Short mmCIF file of C-alpha atoms in Angstrom, two decimals:
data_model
loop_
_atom_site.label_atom_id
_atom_site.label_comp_id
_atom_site.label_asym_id
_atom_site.label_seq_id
_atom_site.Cartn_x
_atom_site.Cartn_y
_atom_site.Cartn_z
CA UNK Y 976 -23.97 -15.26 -10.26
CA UNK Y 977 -21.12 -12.51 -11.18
CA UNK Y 978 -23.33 -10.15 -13.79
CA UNK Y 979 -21.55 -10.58 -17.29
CA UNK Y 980 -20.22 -13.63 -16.60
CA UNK Y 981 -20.99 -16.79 -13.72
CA UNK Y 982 -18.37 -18.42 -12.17
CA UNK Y 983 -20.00 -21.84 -13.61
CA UNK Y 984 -19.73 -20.41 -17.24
CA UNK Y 985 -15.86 -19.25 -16.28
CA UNK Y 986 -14.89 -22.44 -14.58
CA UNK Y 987 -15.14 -24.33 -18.09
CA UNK Y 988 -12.06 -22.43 -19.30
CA UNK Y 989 -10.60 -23.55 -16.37
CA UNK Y 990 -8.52 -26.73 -15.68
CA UNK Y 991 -8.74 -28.09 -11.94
CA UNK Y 992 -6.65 -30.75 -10.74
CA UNK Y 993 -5.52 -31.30 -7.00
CA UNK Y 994 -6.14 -27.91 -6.27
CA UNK Y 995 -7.22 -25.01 -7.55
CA UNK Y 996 -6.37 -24.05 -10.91
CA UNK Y 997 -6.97 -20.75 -12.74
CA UNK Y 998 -6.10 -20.07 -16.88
CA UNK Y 999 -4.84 -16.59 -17.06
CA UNK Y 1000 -5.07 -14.14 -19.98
CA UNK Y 1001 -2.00 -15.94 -21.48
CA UNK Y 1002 -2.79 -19.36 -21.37
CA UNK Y 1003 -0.79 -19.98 -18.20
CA UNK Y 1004 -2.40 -22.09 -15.52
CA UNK Y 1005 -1.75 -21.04 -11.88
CA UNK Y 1006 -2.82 -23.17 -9.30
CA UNK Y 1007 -3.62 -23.21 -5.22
CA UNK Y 1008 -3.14 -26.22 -3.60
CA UNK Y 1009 -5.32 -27.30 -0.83
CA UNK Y 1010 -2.34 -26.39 1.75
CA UNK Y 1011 -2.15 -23.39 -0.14
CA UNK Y 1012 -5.69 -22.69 0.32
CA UNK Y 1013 -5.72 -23.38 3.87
CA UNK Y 1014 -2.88 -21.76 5.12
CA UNK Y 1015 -3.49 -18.21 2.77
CA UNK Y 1016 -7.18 -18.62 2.90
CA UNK Y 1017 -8.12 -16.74 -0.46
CA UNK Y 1018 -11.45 -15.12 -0.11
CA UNK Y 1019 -14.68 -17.05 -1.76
CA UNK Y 1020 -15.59 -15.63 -4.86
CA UNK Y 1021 -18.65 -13.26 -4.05
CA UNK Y 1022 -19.71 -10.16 -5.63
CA UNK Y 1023 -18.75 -7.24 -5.82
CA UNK Y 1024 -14.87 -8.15 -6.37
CA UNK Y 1025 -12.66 -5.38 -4.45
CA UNK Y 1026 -9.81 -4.75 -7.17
CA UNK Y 1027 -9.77 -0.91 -5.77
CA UNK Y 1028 -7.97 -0.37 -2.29
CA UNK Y 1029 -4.48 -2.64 -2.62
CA UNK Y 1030 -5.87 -5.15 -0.46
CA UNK Y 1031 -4.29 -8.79 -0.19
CA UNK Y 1032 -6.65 -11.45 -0.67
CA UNK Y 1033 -4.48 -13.90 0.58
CA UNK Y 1034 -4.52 -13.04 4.20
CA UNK Y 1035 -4.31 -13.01 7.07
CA UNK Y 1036 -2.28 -16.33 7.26
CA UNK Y 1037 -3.56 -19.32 9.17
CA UNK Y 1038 -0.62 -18.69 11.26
CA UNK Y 1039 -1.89 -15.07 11.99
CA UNK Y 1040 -5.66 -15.98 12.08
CA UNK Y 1041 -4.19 -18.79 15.03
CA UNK Y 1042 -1.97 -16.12 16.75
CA UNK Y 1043 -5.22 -13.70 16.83
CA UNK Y 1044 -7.35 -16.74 18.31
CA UNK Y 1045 -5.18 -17.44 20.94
CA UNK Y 1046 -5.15 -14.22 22.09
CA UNK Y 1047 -8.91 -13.89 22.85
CA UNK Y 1048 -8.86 -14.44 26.21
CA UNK Y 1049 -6.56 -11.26 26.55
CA UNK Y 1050 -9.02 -9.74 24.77
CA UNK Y 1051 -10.73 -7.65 28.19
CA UNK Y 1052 -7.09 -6.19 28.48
CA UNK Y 1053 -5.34 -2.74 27.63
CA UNK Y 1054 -2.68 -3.14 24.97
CA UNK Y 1055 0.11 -1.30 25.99
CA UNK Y 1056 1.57 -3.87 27.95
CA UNK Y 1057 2.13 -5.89 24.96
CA UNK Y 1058 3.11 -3.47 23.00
CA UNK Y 1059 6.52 -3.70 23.95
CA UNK Y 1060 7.22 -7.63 22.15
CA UNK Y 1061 6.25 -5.92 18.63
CA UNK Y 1062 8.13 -2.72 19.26
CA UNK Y 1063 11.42 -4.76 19.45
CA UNK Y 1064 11.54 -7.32 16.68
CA UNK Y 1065 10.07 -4.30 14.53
CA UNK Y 1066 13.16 -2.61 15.54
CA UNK Y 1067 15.36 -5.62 14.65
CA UNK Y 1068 13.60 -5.72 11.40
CA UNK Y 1069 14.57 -1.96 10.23
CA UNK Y 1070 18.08 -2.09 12.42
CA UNK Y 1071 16.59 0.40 14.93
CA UNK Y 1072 16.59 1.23 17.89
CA UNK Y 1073 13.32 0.58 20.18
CA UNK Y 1074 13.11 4.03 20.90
CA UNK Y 1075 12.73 5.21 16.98
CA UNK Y 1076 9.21 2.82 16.45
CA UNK Y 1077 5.63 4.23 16.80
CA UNK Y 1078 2.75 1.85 16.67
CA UNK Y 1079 -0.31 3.03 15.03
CA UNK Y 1080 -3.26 1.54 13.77
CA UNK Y 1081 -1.98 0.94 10.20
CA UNK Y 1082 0.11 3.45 8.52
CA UNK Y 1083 -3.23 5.82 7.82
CA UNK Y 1084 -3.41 6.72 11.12
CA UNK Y 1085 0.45 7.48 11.14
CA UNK Y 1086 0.58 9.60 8.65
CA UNK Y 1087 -2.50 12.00 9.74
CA UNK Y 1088 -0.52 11.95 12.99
CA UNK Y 1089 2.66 13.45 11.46
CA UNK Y 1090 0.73 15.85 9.84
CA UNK Y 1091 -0.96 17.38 12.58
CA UNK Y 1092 2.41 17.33 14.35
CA UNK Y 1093 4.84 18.63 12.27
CA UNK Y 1094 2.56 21.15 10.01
CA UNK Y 1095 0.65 22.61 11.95
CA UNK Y 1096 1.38 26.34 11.52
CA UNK Y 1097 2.68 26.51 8.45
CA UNK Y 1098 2.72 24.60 4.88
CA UNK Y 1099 3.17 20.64 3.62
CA UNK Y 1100 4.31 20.70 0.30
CA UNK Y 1101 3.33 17.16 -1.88
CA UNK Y 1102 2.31 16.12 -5.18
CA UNK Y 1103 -0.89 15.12 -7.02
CA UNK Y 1104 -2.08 12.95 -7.49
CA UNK Y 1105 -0.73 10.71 -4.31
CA UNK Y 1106 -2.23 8.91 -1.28
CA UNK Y 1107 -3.97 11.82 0.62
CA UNK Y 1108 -4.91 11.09 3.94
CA UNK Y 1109 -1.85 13.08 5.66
CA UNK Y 1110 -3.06 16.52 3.59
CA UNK Y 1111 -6.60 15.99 3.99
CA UNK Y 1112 -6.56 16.16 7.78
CA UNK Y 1113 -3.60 18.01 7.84
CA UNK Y 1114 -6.04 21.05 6.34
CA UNK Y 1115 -8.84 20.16 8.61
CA UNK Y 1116 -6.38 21.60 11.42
CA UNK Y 1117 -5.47 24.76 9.13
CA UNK Y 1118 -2.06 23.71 7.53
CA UNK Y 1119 -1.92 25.18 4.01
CA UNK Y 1120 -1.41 22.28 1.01
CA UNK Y 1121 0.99 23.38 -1.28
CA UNK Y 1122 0.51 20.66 -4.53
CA UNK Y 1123 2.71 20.26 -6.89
CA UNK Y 1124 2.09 18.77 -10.14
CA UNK Y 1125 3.62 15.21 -11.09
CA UNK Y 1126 6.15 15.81 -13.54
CA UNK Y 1127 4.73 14.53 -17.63
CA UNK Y 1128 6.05 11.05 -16.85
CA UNK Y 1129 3.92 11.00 -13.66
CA UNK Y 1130 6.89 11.11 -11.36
CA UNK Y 1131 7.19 13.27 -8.00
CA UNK Y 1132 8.41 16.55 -9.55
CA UNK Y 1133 11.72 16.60 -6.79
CA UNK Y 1134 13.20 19.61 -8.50
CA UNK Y 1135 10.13 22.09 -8.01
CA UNK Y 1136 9.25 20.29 -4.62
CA UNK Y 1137 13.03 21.38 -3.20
CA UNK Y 1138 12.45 24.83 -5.25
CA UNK Y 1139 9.25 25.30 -3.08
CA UNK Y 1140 10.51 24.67 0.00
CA UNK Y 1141 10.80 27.73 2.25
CA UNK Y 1142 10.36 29.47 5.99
CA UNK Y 1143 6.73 28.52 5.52
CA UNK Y 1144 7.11 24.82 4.84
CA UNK Y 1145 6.91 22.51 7.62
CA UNK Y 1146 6.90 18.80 6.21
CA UNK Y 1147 7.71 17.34 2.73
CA UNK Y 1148 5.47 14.23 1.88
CA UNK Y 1149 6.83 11.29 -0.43
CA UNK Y 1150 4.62 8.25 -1.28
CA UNK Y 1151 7.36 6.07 -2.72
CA UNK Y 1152 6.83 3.95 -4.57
CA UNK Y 1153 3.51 6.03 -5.13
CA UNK Y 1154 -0.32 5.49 -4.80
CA UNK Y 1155 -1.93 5.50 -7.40
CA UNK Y 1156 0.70 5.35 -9.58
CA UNK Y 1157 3.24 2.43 -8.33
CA UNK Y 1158 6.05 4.71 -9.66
CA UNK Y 1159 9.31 4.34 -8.11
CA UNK Y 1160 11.91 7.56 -7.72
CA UNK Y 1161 15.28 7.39 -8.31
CA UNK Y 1162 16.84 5.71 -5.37
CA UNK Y 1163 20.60 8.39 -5.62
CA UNK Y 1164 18.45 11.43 -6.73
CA UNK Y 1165 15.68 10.37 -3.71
CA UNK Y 1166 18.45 9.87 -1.01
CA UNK Y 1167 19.87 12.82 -1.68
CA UNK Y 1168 16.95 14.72 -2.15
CA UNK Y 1169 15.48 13.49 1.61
CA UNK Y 1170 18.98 14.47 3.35
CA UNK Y 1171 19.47 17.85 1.57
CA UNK Y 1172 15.67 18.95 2.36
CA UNK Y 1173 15.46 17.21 5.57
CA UNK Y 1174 17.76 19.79 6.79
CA UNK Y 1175 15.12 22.38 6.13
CA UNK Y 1176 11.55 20.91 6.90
CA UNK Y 1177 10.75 17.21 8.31
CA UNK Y 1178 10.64 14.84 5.31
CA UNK Y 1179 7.93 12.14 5.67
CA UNK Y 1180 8.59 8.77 3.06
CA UNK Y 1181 5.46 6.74 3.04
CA UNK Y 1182 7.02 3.41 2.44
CA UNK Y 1183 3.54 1.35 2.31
CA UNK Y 1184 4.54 -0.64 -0.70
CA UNK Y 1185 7.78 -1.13 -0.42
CA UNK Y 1186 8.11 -4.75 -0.02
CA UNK Y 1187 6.56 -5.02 -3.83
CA UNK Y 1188 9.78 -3.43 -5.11
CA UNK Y 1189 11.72 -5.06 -8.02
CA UNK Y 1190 14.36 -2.97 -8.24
CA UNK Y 1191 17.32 -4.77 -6.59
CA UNK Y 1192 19.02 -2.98 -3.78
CA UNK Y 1193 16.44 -0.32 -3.35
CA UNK Y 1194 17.02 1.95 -0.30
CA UNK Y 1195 14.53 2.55 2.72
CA UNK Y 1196 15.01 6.58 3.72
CA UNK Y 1197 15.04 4.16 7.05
CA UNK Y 1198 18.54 4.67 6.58
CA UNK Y 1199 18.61 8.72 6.76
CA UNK Y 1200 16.62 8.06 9.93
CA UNK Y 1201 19.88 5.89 11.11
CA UNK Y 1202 22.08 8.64 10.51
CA UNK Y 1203 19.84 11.53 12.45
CA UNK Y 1204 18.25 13.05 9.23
CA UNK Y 1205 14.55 14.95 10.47
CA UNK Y 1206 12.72 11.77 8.12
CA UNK Y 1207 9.71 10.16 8.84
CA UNK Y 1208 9.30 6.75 7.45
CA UNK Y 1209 6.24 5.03 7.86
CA UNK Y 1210 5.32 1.09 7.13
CA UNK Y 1211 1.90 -0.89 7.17
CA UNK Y 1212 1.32 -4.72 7.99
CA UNK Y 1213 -1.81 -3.74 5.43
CA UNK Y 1214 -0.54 -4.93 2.12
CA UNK Y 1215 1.77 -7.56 1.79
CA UNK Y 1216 1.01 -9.28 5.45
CA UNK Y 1217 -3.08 -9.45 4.64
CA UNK Y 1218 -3.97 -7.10 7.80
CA UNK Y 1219 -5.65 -4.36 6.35
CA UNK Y 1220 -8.58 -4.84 8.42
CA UNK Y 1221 -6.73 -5.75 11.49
CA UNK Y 1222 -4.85 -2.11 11.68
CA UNK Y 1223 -1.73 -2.04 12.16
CA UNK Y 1224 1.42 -0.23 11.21
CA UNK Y 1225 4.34 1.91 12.62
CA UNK Y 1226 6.56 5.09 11.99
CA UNK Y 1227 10.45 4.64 12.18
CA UNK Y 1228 12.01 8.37 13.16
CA UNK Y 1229 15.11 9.70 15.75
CA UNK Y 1230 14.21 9.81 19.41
CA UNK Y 1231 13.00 13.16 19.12
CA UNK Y 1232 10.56 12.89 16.49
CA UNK Y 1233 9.26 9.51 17.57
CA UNK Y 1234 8.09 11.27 21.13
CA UNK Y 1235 6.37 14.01 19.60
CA UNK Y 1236 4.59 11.39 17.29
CA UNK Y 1237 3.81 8.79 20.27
CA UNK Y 1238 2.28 11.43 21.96
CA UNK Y 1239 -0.30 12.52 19.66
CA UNK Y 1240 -1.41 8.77 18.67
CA UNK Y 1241 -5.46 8.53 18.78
CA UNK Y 1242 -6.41 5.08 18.06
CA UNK Y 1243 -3.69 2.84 19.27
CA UNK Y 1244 -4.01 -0.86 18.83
CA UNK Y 1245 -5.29 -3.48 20.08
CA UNK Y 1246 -4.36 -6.93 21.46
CA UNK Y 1247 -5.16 -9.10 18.01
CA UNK Y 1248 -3.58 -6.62 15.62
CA UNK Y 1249 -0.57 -7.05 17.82
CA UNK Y 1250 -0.46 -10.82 17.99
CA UNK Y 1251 -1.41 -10.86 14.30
CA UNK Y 1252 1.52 -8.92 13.11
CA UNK Y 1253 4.39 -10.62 15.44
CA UNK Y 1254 3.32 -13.60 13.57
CA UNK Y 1255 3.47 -11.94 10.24
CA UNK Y 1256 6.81 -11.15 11.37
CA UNK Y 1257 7.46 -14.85 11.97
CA UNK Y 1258 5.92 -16.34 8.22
CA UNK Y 1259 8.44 -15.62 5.94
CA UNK Y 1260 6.17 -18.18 4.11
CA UNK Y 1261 3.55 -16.34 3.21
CA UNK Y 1262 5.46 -13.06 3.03
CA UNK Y 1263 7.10 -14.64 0.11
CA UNK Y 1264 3.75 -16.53 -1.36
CA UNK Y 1265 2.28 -12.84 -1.20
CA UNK Y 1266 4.85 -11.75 -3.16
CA UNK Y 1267 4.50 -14.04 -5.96
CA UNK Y 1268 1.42 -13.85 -6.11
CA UNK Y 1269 0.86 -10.04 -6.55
CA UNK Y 1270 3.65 -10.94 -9.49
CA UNK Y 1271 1.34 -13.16 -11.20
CA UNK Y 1272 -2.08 -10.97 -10.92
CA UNK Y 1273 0.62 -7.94 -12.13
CA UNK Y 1274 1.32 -10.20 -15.42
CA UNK Y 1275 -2.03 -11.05 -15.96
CA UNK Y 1276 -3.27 -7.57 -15.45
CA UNK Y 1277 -0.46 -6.08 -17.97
CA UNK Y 1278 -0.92 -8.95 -20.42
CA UNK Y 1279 -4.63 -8.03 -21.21
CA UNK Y 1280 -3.72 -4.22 -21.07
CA UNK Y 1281 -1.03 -4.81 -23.84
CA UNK Y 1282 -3.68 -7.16 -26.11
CA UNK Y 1283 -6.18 -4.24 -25.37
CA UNK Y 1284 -3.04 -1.40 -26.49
CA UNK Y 1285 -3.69 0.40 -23.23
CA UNK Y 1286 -0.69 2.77 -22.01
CA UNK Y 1287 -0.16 1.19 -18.17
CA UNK Y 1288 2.78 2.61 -15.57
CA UNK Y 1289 5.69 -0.08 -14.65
CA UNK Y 1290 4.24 -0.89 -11.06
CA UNK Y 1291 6.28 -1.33 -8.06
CA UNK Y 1292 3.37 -2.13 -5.81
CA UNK Y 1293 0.36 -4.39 -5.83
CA UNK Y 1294 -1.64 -2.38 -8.31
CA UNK Y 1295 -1.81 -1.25 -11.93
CA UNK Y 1296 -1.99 2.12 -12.81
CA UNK Y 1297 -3.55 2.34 -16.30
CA UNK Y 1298 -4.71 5.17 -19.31
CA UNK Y 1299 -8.43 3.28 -19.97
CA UNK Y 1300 -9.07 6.67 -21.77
CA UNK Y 1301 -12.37 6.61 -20.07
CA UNK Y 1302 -13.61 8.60 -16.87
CA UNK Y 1303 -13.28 6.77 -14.49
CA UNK Y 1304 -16.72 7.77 -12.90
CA UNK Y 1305 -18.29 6.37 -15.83
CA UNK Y 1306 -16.10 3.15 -15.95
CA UNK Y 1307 -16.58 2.41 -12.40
CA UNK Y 1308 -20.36 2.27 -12.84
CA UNK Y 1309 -19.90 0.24 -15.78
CA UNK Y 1310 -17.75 -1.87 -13.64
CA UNK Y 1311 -19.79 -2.24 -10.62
CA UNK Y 1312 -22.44 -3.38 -12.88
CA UNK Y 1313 -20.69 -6.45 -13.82
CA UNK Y 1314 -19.04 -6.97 -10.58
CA UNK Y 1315 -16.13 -5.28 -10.01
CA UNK Y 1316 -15.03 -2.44 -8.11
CA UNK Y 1317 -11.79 -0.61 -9.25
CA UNK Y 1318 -10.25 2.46 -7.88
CA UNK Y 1319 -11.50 5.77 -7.17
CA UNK Y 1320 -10.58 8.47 -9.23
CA UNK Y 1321 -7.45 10.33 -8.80
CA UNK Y 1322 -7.69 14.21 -10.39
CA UNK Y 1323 -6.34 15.22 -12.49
CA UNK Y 1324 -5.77 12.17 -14.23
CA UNK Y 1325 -9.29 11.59 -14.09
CA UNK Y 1326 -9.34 9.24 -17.35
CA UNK Y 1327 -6.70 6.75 -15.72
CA UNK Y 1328 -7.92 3.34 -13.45
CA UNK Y 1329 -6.10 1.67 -10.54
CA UNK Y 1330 -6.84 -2.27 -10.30
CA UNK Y 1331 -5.59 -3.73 -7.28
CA UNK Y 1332 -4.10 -7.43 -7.62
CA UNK Y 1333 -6.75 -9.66 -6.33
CA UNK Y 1334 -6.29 -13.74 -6.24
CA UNK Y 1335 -5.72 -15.17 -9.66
CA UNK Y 1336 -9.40 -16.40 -9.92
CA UNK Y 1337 -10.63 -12.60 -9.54
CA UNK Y 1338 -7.81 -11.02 -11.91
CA UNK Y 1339 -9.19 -13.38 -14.47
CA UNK Y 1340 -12.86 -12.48 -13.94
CA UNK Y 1341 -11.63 -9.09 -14.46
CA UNK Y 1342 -9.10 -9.28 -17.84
CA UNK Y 1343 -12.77 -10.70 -19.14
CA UNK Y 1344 -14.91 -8.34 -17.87
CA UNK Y 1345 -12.75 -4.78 -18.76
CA UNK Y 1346 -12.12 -6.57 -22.43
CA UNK Y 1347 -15.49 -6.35 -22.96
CA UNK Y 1348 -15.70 -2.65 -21.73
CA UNK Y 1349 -12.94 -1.64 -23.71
CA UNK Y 1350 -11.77 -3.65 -25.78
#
C-alpha cells in the first residue's frame, strides 16, 4: 500500500478496459494496451515513486531489452571493438563525421570530461541554478566557478555570461533547454551567442533534453560544430530512449576537440549499453510513444498546478519546474511520506519543485497526493 492513498482505493476512479486505463486530473482517460505494455514495459507500481531525476518509465524497449540479451554471450569481451557500429549511425544521426563522436557512459560522464579538459587552469563561467555535474568536478581539479545568476524570468543571463568572459575563462556551459528549469533560450540570440563566444573560450551546449522540444525548427549548436566553431555538444540515450541505467551517451565536437576528449574518457562503455542504444537508434516506435507520453504526464502535471494556482515554467523537457512556495526540504519529506520522491533542491530557488514525468498511473498518484499537501 502507497501511504495516503492504495492503489486498490485509486483503481476505483479508474476505468480499465482491454488494457490499462488511467483517469487523469481532467477527466481524460489514457490507456496502455497490452502490446503497449509489453513492448514499453512501464515499471510496476511500487513505492517510493521516482518523479525526481527525469527518468523514463517506459524503457528500455522490448526491442532494446532483446538487443541487450543477445549480446550476453559477448559479455566476457572488451568493448572497443564494437564501438565502432554506434559511432557511425550516431554520426549519420547528427550529419557528422565519425571522427567528431565521443562515447561516454551517458552524457554525465561527458560533461565532467570536458571540464577537466578544457578548464583546467583557468575559469568556467555558468549559471545557477543548472545541471552541475561539469562544475562540481571541474572544482575538485582547481578550476574556479564563475556563477552567474539566471536572469528574473529564470533564463540563462547570455548578456552578463558574454560580459564575463575574459583571458581567464576557459569554457562556457549551456544546459539548453535547462535542468531544473526546462527553459528554452532563444534559438537566433543562442546561435549567435555560441559562435561569437566560441571564438574566445570552448562553448559546451548540454543538449540532454532536446528531443522534448516543442518549438518547431529548433537548432542543435550541432550545427556550429559543422561549421568548425570550438562547441561542445553533448547528448544522452538517458531520457527519451529509457537507458538511464544502462549509461550511455556521446559528445559531438571538431576533430580536434573530440581527441582531446576521447583521451581523457574514464568509464567507457560496455557491450549492452552499446547494443541497447543501436537499437534505440532503430525504434522510432518507441522514440515517438516516449514522446507522447512525457506530453500527457506534462498536461496532467500542469492541469493540477493551474486548479491548485501554482506559478509553473513552460517545460521543454520531461519535467515540471514549479513555485510550490514551500521548501523544498520540507516538501520532500512530506512527500516521501506518502510515497513520492520529487526533486532535490536547486538554490537559490529553494522554494521551487521539479517533478519528473512518470507513467500516467504514477502522475495521477501524484496530482492526488501534492493536492492534498498544498492544495
Amino acid at each position: 500500500m502507497m501511504k495516503g492513498i492504495s492503489r486498490r482505493e485509486w483503481l476505483k476512479s479508474a476505468s480499465l478496459g482491454s488494457g490499462m486505463a488511467f483517469l487523469g486530473a481532467n477527466g481524460l482517460a489514457t490507456s496502455l494496451t497490452a502490446e503497449e505494455i509489453r513492448k514499453f514495459n512501464p515499471r510496476p507500481l511500487a513505492g517510493p515513486i521516482r518523479l525526481g531525476s527525469n527518468e523514463n518509465p517506459y524503457g528500455p524497449s522490448e526491442k532494446m531489452r532483446q538487443a541487450m540479451i543477445a549480446a550476453f554471450d559477448d559479455g566476457c569481451r572488451y568493448p572497443w571493438s564494437y564501438n565502432s557500429a554506434l559511432v557511425k549511425m550516431v554520426a549519420e544521426k547528427e550529419g557528422v563525421p565519425e571522427d567528431h563522436i565521443v562515447l561516454v557512459a551517458g552524457s554525465t560522464e561527458g560533461l565532467k570530461v570536458a571540464g577537466i579538459t578544457f578548464g583546467k587552469g583557468g575559469e568556467i563561467i555558468t549559471c545557477a541554478p543548472t545541471f552541475l555535474s561539469m562544475m562540481e568536478y571541474a572544482e575538485l581539479w582547481g578550476t574556479e566557478i564563475n556563477w552567474v545568476p539566471l536572469t528574473k524570468d529564470l533564463d540563462f543571463d547570455l548578456d552578463e555570461i558574454e560580459k564575463r568572459v575574459s583571458h581567464e575563462t576557459r569554457l562556457v556551459f549551456l544546459c539548453n533547454p535547462n535542468n531544473p528549469t526546462g527553459k528554452l533560450l532563444p534559438a537566433d540570440r543562442v546561435m549567435d551567442f555560441c559562435e561569437t563566444v566560441s571564438k574566445r573560450a570552448v562553448v559546451f551546449s548540454d543538449e540532454a533534453y532536446y528531443d522534448y522540444i516543442t518549438q518547431p525548427n529548433y537548432p542543435s549548436m550541432v550545427e556550429l560544430v559543422k561549421k568548425g566553431h570550438d562547441v561542445v555538444v553533448s547528448r544522452t540515450f538517458s531520457k527519451v530512449y529509457g537507458l538511464a541505467g544502462i549509461r550511455m551517451g556521446y559528445l559531438i565536437a571538431k576533430p580536434e576537440l573530440a581527441k582531446k576528449l576521447q583521451e581523457r574518457v574514464v568509464a567507457n562503455t560496455n557491450i549492452m549499453a552499446i547494443e541497447a542504444s543501436k537499437a534505440a537508434l532503430k525504434d522510432n516506435e518507441f522514440y515517438q510513444f516516449s514522446i507522447k507520453k512525457a506530453e500527457e504526464a506534462k498536461a496532467l502535471l500542469t492541469k493540477t498546478l493551474d486548479d491548485l494556482k501554482l506559478p509553473y515554467l513552460d517545460s521543454h523537457a520531461n519535467f515540471i519546474f514549479f513555485h510550490s512556495g514551500k521548501d523544498i526540504l520540507e516538501l520532500n519529506k512530506t512527500m516521501a511520506q506518502k510515497g513520492f520522491i520529487i526533486g532535490r533542491p536547486f538554490p537559490p530557488l529553494n522554494d521551487w519543485c521539479r517533478v519528473s514525468t512518470g507513467t500516467i498511473e504514477e502522475v495521477n498518484l501524484y496530482n492526488q497526493a501534492i493536492r492534498e499537501v498544498l492544495g
